mmCIF file of C-alpha atoms in Angstrom:
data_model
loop_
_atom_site.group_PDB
_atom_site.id
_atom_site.type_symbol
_atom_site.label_atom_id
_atom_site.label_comp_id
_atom_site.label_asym_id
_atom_site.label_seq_id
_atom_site.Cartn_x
_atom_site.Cartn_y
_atom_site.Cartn_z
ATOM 1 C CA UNK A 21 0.000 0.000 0.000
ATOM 2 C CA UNK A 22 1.267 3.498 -0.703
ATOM 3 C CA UNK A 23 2.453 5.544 1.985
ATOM 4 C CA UNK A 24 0.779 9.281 2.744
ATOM 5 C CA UNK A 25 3.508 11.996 3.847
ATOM 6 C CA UNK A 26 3.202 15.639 4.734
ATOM 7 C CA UNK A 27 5.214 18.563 2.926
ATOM 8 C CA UNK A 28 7.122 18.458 5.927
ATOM 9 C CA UNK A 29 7.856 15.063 5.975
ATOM 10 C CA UNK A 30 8.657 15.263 1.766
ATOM 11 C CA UNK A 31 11.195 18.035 2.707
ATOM 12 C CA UNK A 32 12.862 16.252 5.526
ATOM 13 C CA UNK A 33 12.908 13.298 3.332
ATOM 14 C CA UNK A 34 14.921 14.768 0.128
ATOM 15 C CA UNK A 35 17.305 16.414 1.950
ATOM 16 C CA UNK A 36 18.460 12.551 3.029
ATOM 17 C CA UNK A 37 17.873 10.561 0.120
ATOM 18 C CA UNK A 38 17.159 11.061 -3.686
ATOM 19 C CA UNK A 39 13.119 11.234 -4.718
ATOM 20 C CA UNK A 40 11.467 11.969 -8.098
ATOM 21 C CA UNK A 41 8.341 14.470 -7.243
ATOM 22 C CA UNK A 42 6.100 13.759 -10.160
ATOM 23 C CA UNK A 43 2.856 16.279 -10.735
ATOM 24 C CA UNK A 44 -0.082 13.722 -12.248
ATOM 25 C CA UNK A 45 -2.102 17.344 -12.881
ATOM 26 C CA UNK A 46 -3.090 17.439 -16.310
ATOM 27 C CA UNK A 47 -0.249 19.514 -18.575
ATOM 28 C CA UNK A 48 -1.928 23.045 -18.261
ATOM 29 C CA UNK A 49 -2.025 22.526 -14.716
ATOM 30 C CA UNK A 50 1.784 21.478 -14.567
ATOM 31 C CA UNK A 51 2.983 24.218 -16.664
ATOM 32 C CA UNK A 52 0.951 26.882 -14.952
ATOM 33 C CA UNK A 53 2.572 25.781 -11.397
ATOM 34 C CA UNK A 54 4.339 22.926 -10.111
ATOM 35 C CA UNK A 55 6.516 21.875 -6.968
ATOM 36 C CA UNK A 56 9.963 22.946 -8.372
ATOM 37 C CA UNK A 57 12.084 19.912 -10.441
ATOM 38 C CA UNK A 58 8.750 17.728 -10.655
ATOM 39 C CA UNK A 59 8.322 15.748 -13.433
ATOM 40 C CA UNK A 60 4.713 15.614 -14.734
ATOM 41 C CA UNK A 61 3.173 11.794 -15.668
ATOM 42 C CA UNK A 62 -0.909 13.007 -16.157
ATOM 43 C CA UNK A 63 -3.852 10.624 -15.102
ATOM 44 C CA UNK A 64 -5.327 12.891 -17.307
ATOM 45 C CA UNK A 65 -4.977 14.957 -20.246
ATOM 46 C CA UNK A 66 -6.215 18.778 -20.474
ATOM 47 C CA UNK A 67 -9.521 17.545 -22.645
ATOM 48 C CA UNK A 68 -10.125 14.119 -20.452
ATOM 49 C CA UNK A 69 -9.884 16.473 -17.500
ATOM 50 C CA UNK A 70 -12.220 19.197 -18.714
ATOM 51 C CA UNK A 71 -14.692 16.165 -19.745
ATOM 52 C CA UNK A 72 -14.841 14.880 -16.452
ATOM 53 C CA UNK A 73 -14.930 18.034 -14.508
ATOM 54 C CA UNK A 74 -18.586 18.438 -16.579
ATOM 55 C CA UNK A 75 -19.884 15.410 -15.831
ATOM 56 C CA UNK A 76 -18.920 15.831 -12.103
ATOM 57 C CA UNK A 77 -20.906 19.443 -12.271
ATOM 58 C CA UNK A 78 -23.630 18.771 -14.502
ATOM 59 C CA UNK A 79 -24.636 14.935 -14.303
ATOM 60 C CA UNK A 80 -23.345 13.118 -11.315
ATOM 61 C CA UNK A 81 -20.465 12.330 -9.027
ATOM 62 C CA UNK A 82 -20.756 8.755 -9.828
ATOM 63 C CA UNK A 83 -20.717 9.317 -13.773
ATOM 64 C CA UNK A 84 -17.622 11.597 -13.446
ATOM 65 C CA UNK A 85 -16.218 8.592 -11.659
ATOM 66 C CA UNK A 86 -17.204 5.594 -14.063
ATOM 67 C CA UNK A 87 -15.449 8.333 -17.165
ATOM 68 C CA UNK A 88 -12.112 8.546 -15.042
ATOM 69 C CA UNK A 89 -11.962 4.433 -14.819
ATOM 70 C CA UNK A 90 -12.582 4.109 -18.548
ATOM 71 C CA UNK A 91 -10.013 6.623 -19.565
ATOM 72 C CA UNK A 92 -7.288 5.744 -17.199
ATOM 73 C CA UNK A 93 -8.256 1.449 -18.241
ATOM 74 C CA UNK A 94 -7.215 2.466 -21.402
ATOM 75 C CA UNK A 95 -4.009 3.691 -20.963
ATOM 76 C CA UNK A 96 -2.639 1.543 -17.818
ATOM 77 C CA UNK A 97 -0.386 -0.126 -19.222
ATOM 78 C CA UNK A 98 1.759 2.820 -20.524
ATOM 79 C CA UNK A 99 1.238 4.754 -17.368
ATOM 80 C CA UNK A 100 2.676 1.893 -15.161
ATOM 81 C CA UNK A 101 5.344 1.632 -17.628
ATOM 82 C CA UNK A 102 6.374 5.254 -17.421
ATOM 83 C CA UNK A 103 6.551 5.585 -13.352
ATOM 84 C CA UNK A 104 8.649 2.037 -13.494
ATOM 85 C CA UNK A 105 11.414 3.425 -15.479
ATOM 86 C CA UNK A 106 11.923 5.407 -13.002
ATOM 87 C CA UNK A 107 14.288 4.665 -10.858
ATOM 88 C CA UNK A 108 14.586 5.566 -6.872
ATOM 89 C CA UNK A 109 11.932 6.736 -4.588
ATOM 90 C CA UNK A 110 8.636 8.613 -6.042
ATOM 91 C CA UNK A 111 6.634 11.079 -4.124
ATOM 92 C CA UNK A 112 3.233 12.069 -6.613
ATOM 93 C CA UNK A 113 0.752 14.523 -6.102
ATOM 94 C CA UNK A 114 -2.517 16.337 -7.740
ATOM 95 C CA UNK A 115 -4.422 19.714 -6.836
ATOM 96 C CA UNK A 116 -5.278 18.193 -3.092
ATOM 97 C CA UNK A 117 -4.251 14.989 -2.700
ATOM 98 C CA UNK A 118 -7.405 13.593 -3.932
ATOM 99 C CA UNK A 119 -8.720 11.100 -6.499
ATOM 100 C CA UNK A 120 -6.145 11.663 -8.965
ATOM 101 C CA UNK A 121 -2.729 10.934 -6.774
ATOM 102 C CA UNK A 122 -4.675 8.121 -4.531
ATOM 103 C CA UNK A 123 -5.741 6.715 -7.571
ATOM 104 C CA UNK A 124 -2.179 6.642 -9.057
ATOM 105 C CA UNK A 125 -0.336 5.606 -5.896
ATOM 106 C CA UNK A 126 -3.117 2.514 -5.010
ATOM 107 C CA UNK A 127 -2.182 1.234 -8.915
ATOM 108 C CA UNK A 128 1.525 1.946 -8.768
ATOM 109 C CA UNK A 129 1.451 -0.337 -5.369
ATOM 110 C CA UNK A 130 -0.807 -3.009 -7.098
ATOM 111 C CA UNK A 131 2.022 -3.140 -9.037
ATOM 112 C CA UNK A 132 4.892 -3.308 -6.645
ATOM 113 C CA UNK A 133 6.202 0.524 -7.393
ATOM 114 C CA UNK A 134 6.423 1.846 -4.511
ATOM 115 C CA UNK A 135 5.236 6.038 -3.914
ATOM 116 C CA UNK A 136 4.594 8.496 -1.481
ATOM 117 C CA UNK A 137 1.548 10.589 -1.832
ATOM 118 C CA UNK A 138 1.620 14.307 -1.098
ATOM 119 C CA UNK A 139 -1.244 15.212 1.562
ATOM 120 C CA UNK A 140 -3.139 18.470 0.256
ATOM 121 C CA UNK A 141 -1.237 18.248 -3.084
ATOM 122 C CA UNK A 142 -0.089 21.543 -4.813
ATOM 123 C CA UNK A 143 -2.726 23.568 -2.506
ATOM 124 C CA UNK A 144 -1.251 22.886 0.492
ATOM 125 C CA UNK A 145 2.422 23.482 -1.188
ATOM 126 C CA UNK A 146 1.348 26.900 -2.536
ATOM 127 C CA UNK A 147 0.125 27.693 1.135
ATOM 128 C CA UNK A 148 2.927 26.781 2.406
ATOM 129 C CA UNK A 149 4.990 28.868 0.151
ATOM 130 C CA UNK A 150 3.252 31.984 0.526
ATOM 131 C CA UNK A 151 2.916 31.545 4.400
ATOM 132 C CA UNK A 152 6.650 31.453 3.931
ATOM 133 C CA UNK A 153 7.525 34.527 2.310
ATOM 134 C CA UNK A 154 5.022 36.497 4.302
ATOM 135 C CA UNK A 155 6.827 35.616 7.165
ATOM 136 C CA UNK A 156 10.186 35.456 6.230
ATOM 137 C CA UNK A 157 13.538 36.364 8.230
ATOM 138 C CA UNK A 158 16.154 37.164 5.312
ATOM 139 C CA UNK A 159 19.298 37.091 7.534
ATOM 140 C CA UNK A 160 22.245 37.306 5.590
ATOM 141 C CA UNK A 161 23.873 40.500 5.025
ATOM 142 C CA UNK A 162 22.648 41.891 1.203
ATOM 143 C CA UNK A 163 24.987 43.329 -1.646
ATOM 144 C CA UNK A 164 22.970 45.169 -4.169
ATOM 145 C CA UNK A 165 24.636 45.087 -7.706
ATOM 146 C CA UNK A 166 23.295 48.145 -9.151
ATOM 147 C CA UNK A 167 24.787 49.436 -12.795
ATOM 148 C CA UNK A 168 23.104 51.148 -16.103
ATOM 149 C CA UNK A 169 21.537 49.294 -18.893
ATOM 150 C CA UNK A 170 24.292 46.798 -20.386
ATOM 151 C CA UNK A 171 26.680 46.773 -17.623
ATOM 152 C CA UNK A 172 26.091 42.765 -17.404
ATOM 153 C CA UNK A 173 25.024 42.537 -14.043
ATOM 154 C CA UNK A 174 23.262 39.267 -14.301
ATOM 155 C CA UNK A 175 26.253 37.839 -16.046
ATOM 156 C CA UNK A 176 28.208 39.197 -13.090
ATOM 157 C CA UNK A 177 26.278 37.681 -10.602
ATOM 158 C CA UNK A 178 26.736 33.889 -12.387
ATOM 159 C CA UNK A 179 30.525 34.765 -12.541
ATOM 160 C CA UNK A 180 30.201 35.450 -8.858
ATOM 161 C CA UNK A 181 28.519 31.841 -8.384
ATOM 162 C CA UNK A 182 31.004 30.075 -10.266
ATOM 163 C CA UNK A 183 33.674 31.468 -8.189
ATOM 164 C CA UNK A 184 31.600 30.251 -4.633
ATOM 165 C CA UNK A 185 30.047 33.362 -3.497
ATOM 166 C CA UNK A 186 26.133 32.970 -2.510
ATOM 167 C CA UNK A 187 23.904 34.932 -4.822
ATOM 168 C CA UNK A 188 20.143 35.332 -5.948
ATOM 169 C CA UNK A 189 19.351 35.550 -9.152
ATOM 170 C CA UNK A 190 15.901 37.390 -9.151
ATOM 171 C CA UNK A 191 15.828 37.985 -13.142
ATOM 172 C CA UNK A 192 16.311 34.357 -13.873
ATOM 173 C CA UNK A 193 13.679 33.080 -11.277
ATOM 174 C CA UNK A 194 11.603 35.351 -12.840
ATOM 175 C CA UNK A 195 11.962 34.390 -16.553
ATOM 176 C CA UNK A 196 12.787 37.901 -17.579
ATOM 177 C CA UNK A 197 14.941 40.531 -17.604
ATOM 178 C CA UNK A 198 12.998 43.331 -16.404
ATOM 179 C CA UNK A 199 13.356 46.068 -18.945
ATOM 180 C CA UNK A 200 10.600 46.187 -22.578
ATOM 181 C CA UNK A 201 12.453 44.171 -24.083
ATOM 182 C CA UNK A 202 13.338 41.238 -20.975
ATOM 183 C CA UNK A 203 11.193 38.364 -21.984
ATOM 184 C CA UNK A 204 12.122 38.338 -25.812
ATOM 185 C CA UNK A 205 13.957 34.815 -26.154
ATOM 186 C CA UNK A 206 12.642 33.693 -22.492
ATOM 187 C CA UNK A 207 9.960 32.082 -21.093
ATOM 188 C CA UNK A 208 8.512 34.352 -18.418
ATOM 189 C CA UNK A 209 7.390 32.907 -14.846
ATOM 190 C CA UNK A 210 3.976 33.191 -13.369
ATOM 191 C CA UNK A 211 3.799 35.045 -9.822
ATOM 192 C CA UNK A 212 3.332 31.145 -8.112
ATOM 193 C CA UNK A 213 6.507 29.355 -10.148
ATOM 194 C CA UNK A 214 8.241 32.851 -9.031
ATOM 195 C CA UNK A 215 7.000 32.526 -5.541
ATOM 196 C CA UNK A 216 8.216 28.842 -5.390
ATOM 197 C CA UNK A 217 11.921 29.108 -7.101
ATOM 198 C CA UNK A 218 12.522 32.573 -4.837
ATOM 199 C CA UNK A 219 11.889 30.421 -1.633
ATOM 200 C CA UNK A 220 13.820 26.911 -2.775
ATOM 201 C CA UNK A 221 16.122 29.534 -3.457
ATOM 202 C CA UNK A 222 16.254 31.437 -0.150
ATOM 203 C CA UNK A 223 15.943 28.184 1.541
ATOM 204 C CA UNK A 224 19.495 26.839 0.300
ATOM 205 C CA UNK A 225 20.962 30.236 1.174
ATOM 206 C CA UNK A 226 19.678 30.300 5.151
ATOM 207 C CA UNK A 227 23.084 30.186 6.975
ATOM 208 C CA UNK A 228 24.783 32.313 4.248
ATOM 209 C CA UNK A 229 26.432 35.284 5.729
ATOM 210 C CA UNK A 230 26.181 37.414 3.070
ATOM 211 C CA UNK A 231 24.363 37.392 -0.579
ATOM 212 C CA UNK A 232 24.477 39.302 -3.777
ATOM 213 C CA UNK A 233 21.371 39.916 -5.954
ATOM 214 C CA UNK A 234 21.132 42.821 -8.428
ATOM 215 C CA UNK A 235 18.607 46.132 -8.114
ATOM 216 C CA UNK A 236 15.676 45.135 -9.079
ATOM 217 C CA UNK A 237 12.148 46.675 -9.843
ATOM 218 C CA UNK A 238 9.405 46.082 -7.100
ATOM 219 C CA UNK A 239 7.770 44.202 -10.566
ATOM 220 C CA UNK A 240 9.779 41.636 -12.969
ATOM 221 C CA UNK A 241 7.953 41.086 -15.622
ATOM 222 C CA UNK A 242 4.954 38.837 -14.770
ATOM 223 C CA UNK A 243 5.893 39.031 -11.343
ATOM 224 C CA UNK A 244 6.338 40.918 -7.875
ATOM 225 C CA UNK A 245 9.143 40.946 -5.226
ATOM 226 C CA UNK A 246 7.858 40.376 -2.003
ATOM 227 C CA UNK A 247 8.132 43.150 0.673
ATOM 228 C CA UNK A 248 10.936 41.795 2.406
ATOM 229 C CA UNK A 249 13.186 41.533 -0.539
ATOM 230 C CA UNK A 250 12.200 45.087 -1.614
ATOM 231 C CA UNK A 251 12.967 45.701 1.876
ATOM 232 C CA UNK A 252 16.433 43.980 1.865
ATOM 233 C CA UNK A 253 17.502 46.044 -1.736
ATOM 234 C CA UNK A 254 16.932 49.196 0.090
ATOM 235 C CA UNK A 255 18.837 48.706 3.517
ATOM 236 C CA UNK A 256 21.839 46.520 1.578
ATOM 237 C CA UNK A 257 25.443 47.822 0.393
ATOM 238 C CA UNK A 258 24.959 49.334 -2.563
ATOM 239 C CA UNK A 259 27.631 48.272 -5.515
ATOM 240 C CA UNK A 260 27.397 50.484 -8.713
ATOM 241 C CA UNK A 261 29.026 49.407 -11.771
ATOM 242 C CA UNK A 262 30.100 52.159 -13.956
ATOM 243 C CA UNK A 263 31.610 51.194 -17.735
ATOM 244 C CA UNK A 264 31.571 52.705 -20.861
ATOM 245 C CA UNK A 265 28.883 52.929 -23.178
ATOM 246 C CA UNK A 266 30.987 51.046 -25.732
ATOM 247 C CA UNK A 267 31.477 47.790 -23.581
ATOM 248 C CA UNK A 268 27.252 48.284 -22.693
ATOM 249 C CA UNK A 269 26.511 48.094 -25.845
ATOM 250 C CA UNK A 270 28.762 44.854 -26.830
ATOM 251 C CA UNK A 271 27.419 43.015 -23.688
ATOM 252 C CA UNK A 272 23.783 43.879 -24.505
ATOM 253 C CA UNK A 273 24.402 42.503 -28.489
ATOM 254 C CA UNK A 274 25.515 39.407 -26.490
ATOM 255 C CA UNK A 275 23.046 39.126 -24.281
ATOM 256 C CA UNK A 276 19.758 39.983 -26.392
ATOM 257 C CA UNK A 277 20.915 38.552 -29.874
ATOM 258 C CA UNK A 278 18.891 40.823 -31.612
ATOM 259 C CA UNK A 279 19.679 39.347 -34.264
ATOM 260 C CA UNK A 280 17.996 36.245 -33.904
ATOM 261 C CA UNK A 281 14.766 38.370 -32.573
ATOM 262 C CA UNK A 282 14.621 40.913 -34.725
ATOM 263 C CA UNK A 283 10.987 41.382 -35.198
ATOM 264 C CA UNK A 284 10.059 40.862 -31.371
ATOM 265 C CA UNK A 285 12.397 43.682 -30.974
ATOM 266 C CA UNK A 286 10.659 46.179 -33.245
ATOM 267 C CA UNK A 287 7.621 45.604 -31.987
ATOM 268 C CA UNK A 288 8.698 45.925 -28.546
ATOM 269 C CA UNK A 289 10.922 49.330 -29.462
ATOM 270 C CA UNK A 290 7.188 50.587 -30.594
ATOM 271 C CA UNK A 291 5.028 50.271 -27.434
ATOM 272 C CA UNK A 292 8.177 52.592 -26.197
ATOM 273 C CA UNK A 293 8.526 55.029 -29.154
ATOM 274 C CA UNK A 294 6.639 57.677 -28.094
ATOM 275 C CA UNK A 295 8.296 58.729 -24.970
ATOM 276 C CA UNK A 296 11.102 59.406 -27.389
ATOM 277 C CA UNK A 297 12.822 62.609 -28.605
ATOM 278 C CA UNK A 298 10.990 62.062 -32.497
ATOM 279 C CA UNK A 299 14.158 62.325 -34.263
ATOM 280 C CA UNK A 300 15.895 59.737 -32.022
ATOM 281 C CA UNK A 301 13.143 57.386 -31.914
ATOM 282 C CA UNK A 302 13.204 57.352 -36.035
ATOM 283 C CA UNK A 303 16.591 56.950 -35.785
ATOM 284 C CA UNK A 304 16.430 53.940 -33.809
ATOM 285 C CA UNK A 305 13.811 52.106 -35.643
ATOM 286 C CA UNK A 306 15.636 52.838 -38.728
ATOM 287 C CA UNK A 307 18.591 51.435 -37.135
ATOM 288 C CA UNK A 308 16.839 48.274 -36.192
ATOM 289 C CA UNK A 309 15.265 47.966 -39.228
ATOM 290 C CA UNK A 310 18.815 47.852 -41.323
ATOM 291 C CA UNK A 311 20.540 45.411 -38.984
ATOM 292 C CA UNK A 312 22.543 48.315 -37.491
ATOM 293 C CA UNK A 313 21.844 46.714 -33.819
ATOM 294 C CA UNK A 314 25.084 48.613 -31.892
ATOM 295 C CA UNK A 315 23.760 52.148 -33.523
ATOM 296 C CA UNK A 316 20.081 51.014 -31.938
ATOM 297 C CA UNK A 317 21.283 49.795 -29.143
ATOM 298 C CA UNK A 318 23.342 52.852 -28.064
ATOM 299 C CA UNK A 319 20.624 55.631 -28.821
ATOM 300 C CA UNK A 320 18.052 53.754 -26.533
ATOM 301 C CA UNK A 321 21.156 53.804 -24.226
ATOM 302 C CA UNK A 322 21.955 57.209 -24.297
ATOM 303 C CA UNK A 323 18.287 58.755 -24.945
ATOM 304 C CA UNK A 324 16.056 56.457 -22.841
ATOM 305 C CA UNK A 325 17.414 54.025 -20.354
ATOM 306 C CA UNK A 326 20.789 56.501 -19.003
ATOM 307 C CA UNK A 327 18.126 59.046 -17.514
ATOM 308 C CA UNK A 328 15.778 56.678 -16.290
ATOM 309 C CA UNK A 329 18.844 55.201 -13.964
ATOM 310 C CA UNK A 330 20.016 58.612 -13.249
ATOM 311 C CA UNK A 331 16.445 59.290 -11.702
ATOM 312 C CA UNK A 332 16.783 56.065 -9.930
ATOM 313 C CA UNK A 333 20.040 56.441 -8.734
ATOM 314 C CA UNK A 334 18.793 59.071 -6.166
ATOM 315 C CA UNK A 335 16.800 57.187 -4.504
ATOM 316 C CA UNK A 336 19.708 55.130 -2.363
ATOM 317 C CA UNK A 337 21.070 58.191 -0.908
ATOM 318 C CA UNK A 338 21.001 56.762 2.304
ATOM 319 C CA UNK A 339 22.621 53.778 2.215
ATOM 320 C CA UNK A 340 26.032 52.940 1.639
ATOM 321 C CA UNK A 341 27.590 53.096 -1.486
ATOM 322 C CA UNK A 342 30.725 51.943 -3.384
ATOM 323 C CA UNK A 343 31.835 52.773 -7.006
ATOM 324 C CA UNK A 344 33.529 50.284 -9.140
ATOM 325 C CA UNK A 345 34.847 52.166 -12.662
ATOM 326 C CA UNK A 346 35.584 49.197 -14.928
ATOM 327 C CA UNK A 347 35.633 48.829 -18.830
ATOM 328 C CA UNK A 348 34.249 45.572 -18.822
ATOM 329 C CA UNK A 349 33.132 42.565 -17.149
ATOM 330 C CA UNK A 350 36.234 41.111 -16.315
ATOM 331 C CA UNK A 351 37.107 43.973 -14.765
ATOM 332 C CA UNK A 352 33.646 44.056 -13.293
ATOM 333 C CA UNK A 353 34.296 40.814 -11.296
ATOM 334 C CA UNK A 354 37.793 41.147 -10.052
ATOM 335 C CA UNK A 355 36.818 44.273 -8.704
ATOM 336 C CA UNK A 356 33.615 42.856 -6.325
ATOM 337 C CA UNK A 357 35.898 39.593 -5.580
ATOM 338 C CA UNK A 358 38.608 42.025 -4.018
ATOM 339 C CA UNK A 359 35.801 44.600 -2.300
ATOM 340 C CA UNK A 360 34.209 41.232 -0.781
ATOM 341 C CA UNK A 361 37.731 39.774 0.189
ATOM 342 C CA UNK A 362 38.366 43.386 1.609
ATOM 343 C CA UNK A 363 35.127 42.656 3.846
ATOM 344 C CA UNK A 364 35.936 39.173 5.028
ATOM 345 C CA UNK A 365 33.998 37.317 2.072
ATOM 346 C CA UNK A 366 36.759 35.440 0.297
ATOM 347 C CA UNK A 367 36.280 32.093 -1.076
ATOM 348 C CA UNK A 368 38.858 29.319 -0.765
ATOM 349 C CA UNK A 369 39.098 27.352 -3.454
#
């Protein structure tokens, strides 16, 4: 028989032994939300789901039920086969812990696999979560990475990683990049999958004395810091990254590849255009329009994005504050390693 576990118990569990978390939601369902690095085996698919759901509302419990057993019947065998590939432990859940997990974990055990079921499913997870970050005690102490448009401060941050130093990539959980043009060649996060990979996140960085995450907007995209984090950017050191407009524009044509996204990046310059000098803003869609990315690329630079972090540059007067003049991101990185060193944060390797 299969075994029923709390989230607590699931937690405590893979942090001693390897488990495969596997979502048997429907595929809209998964992709909408899921328990971070769950795989997703369906009981049922979006259509078989929506049927059944009717017949549950409109005829009867018990004719929603006899639909289910005919259209999982059908495709048992390849279901069984799927979760018995798999090798290790396997923890499965639905929306609640209801029908579709019990009915998944009674089969798998009829068959000798051996799962966990999740009680109260993804609802109780997502409850969990947000219970979480309303509550939660960000201890270690913050270093802000602030720097214009271009300076690579995301790239900066995974350099930073590499090297062993703790740091939260807020852009990344989010699925964007937080300027017009940040979700071109991403997929963006919903507020829940946002909610979910900022507190797995957090959670491996509790006992961190320090972390480094980069200025961010109250709103990412889709998405919304929670208070505390807002919070945390505001009170933190404060690193600014100054480098030429030159080396801004060469990391942005790395990062963006406008090239590849040419069209998503026209249309996005547009919804912008207007709070553009006119000349400058014909300039630059000419400019993106003949391939000339670098000429685009430093006009919105210089004419748009330079004054809107000037404006927000004011608003940290009160914290503290240290100035890093590179010419790239090389430079960019030694620089923080040696400040951190200088502060008691170096790594050994």
């Amino acid at each position: 028989m299969f075994q029923d576990i709390t989230l607590e118990e699931l937690r405590s569990l893979k942090a001693r032994k390897k488990l495969t978390i596997i979502d048997v939601r429907s595929p809209s369902e998964y992709l909408e939300s899921t328990l971070p690095d769950s795989l997703n085996i369906p009981l049922f698919d979006d259509q078989e789901r929506a049927e059944i759901g009717t017949l549950y509302k409109q005829t009867s419990v018990q004719a929603a039920k006899e639909r289910g057993l005919e259209v999982v019947s059908a495709k048992l065998p390849a279901f069984i086969k799927e979760f018995g590939a798999i090798e290790g432990d396997k923890v499965v859940f639905c929306w609640r812990g209801g029908m579709r997990s019990r009915t998944t974990a009674t089969v798998l055990s009829l068959m000798d696999i051996h799962a966990y079921r999740l009680v109260g499913g993804f609802k109780a997870y997502r409850k969990w979560v947000l219970d979480e970050l309303e509550t939660y005690d960000f201890t270690p102490k913050p270093f802000v990475i602030h720097g214009n448009t271009g300076t690579g401060k995301t790239n900066l941050l995974h350099r930073l990683k590499r090297l062993g130093h703790p740091i939260l990539d807020l852009e990344g959980l989010a699925g964007h990049r937080g300027s017009i043009f940040g979700q071109i060649g991403l997929r963006a996060n919903n507020q829940k999958t946002f909610d979910s990979l900022l507190l797995e996140q957090l959670k491996t960085l509790e006992g961190s004395p320090y972390v480094l995450f980069e200025a961010e907007s109250k709103r990412i995209g889709k998405v919304v810091m929670p208070p505390f984090m807002a919070h945390q950017k505001e009170i933190g050191t404060q690193l600014w990254i100054q480098m030429p407009i030159h080396a801004r524009v060469h990391q942005i044509l790395e990062d963006y590849k406008p090239e590849q996204y040419k069209d998503q990046y026209i249309t996005a310059f547009r919804s912008i255009k207007s709070r553009i000098h006119v000349p400058v803003a014909v300039e630059i869609e000419r400019s993106l329009n003949s391939d000339q990315f670098a000429e685009a690329v430093a006009l919105l630079l210089e004419y748009y994005y330079d004054p809107k972090y000037d404006y927000t540059s004011t608003q940290y007067e009160g914290s503290e504050k240290v100035c890093f003049s590179v010419n790239n991101l090389d430079e960019a990185e030694e620089a923080i390693v040696s400040y951190l060193a200088e502060q008691g944060h170096s790594i050994n390797k």
